[in-house]
XYZ file of C-alpha atoms in Angstrom:
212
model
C 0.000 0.000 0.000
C 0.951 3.493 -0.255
C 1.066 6.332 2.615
C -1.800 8.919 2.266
C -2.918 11.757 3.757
C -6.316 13.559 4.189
C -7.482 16.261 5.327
C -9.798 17.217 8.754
C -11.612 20.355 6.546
C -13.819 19.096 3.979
C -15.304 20.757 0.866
C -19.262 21.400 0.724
C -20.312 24.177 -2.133
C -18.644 26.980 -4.411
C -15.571 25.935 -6.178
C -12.153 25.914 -4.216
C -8.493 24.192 -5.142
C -5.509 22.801 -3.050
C -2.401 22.168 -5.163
C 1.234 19.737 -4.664
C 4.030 19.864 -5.880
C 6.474 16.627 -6.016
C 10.058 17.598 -4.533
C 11.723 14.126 -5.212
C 10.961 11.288 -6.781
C 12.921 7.671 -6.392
C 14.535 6.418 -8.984
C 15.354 2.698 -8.840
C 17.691 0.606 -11.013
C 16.270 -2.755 -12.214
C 17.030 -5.567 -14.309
C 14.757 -4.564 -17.733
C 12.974 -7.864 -17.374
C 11.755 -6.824 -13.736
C 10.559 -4.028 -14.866
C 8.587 -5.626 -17.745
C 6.774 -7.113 -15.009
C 5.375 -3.901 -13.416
C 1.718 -3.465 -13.254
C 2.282 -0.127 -11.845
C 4.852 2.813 -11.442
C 7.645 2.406 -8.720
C 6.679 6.241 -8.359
C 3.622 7.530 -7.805
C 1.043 9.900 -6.882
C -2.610 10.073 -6.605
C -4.673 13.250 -5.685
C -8.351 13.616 -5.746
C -11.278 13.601 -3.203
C -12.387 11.065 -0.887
C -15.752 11.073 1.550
C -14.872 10.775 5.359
C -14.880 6.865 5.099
C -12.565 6.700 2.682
C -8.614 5.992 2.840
C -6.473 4.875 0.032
C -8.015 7.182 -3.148
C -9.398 4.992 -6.059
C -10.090 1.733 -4.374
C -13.479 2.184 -3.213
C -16.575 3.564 -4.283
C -15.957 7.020 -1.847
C -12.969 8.335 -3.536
C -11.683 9.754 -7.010
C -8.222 10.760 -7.896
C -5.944 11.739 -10.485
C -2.282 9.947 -10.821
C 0.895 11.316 -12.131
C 0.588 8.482 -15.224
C -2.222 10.349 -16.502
C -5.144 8.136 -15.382
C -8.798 9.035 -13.702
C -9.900 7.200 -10.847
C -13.975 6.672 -10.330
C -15.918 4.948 -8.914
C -13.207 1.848 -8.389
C -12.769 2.372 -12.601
C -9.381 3.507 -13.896
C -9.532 5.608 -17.377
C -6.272 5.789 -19.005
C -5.334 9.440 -20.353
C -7.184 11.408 -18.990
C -5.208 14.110 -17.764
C -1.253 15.007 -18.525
C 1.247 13.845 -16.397
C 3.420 15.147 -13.876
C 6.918 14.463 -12.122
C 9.134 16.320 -9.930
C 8.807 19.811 -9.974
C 5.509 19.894 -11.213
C 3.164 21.692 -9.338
C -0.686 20.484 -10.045
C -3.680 22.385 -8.838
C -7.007 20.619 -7.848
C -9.809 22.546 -8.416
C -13.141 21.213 -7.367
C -16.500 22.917 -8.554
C -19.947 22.340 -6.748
C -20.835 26.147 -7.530
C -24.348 25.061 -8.752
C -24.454 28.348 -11.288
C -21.480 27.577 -12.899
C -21.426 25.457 -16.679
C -18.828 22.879 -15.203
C -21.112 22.903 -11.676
C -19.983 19.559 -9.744
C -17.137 18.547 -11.754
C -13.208 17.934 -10.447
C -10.093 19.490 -12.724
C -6.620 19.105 -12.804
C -4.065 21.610 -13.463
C -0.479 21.744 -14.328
C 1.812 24.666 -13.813
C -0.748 26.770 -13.854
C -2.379 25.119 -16.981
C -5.455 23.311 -17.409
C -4.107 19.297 -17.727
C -7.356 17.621 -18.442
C -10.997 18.374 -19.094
C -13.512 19.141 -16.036
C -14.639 15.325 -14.527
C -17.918 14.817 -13.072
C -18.254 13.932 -9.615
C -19.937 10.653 -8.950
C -23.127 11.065 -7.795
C -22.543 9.173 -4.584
C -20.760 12.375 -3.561
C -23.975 14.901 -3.891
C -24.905 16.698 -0.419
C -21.349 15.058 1.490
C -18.736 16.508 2.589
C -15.439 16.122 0.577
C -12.053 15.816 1.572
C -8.977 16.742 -0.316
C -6.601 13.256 -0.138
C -3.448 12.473 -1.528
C -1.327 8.587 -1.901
C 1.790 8.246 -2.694
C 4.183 6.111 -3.214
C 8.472 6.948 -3.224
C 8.061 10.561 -3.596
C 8.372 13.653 -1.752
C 5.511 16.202 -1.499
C 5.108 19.603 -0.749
C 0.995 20.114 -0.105
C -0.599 23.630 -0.030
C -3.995 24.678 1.441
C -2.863 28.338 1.437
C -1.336 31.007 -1.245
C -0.769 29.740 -4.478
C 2.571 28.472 -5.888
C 1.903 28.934 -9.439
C -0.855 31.438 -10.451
C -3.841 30.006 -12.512
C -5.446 31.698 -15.505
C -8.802 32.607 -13.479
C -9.390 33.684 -10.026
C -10.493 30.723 -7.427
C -10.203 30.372 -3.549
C -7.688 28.507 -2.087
C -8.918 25.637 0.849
C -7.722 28.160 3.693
C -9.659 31.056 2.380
C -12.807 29.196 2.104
C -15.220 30.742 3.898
C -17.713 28.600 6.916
C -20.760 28.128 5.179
C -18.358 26.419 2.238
C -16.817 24.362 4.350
C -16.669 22.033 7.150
C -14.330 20.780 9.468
C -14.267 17.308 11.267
C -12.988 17.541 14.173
C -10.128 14.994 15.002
C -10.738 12.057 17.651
C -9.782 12.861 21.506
C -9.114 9.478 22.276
C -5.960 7.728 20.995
C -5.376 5.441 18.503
C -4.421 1.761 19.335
C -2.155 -0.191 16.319
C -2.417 -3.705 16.654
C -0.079 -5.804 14.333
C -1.150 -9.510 14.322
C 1.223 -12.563 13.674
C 0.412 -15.690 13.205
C 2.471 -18.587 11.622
C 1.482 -19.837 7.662
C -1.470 -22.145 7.741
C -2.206 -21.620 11.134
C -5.523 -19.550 11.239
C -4.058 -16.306 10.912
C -6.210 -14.882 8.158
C -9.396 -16.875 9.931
C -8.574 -14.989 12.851
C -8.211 -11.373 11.054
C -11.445 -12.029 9.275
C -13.685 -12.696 12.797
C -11.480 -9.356 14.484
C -12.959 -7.073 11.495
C -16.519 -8.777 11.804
C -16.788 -8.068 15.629
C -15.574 -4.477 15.208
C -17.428 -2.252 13.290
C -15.757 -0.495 10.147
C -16.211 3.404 11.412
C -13.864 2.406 14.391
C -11.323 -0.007 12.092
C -9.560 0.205 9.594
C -7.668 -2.385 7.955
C -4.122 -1.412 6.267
C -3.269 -4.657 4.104
């Protein structure tokens, strides 16, 4: 899996962006046949939206992303070239539209140095009426994320996430208690997986969360 992050204040009307820019990306040295056997890049970056239940973007029905290949996540689907894609020192801009008088009302864009990178994207309409919060994965990058002024100026004029104003946004506020970790091990062929399966069944999925 790769790290993410998401953030506590959520999206809920007019049209606001966050942007990132990717500091350093790992480069790793392979035998060409390994790397033939890819299904994915070694580095990578996905940045979208994802509801509050939500954690790794594109892999369940409450998130959509774009990736530094190019590709669209929704609704668990991945469309191939749908946007341009970016590397280190890019700087991309997500700009997410639920101003209800505007022509691309409810749609998600991606820009690139300050240009538009792909088309507006409708929002699924699972997301209607929730509250939406900007989420990034990645894998063997570095990322600089930005709520606040913008690091490359865009061709119109759009809040950024920190400027949005109350009744456009919301913020969740973060649990009081602690969180416990637990890390199971078991030996092969020994119940392990058994045992993992009745753990998630007895505790319900808004207090756990399962990693792998």
């Amino acid at each position: 899996k790769a790290p993410g992050a998401k953030k506590i204040a959520a999206i809920q009307s007019a049209a606001q962006k966050w942007l990132v820019k990717i500091i350093e990306s790992v480069t790793w040295s392979e035998e060409p046949s390994a790397k033939s056997r890819m299904q994915s890049a070694r580095s990578q970056v996905r940045l979208g939206l994802a509801t509050a239940a939500s954690l790794f973007l594109g892999e369940d029905q409450d998130s959509i992303c774009f990736d530094s290949q190019g590709s669209f996540y929704k609704e668990k689907r991945k469309v191939l070239g749908v946007s341009q894609k970016f590397t280190t020192g890019d700087v991309v801009a997500l700009l997410v539209n639920l101003d209800s008088t505007s022509p691309n009302a409810f749609t998600v864009s991606l820009f690139k140095d300050g240009q538009r990178a792909t088309p507006p994207q409708p929002l699924p309409d699972c997301f209607r009426g929730k509250a939406l919060y900007p989420a990034l994965s990645f894998r063997n990058v570095a990322l600089h994320y930005n709520f606040g002024p913008l690091l490359v100026p865009l061709p119109f004029t759009c809040r950024v996430l920190k400027d949005a104003s109350a009744k456009d946004a919301t913020v969740k506020r973060a649990h009081e208690s602690p969180h416990e970790v637990i890390f199971p091990v078991a030996l092969p062929d020994e119940g392990g997986f058994d045992w993992l399966d009745q753990f998630l069944e007895s505790n319900p999925p808004e207090s756990t969360v399962c990693l792998t």
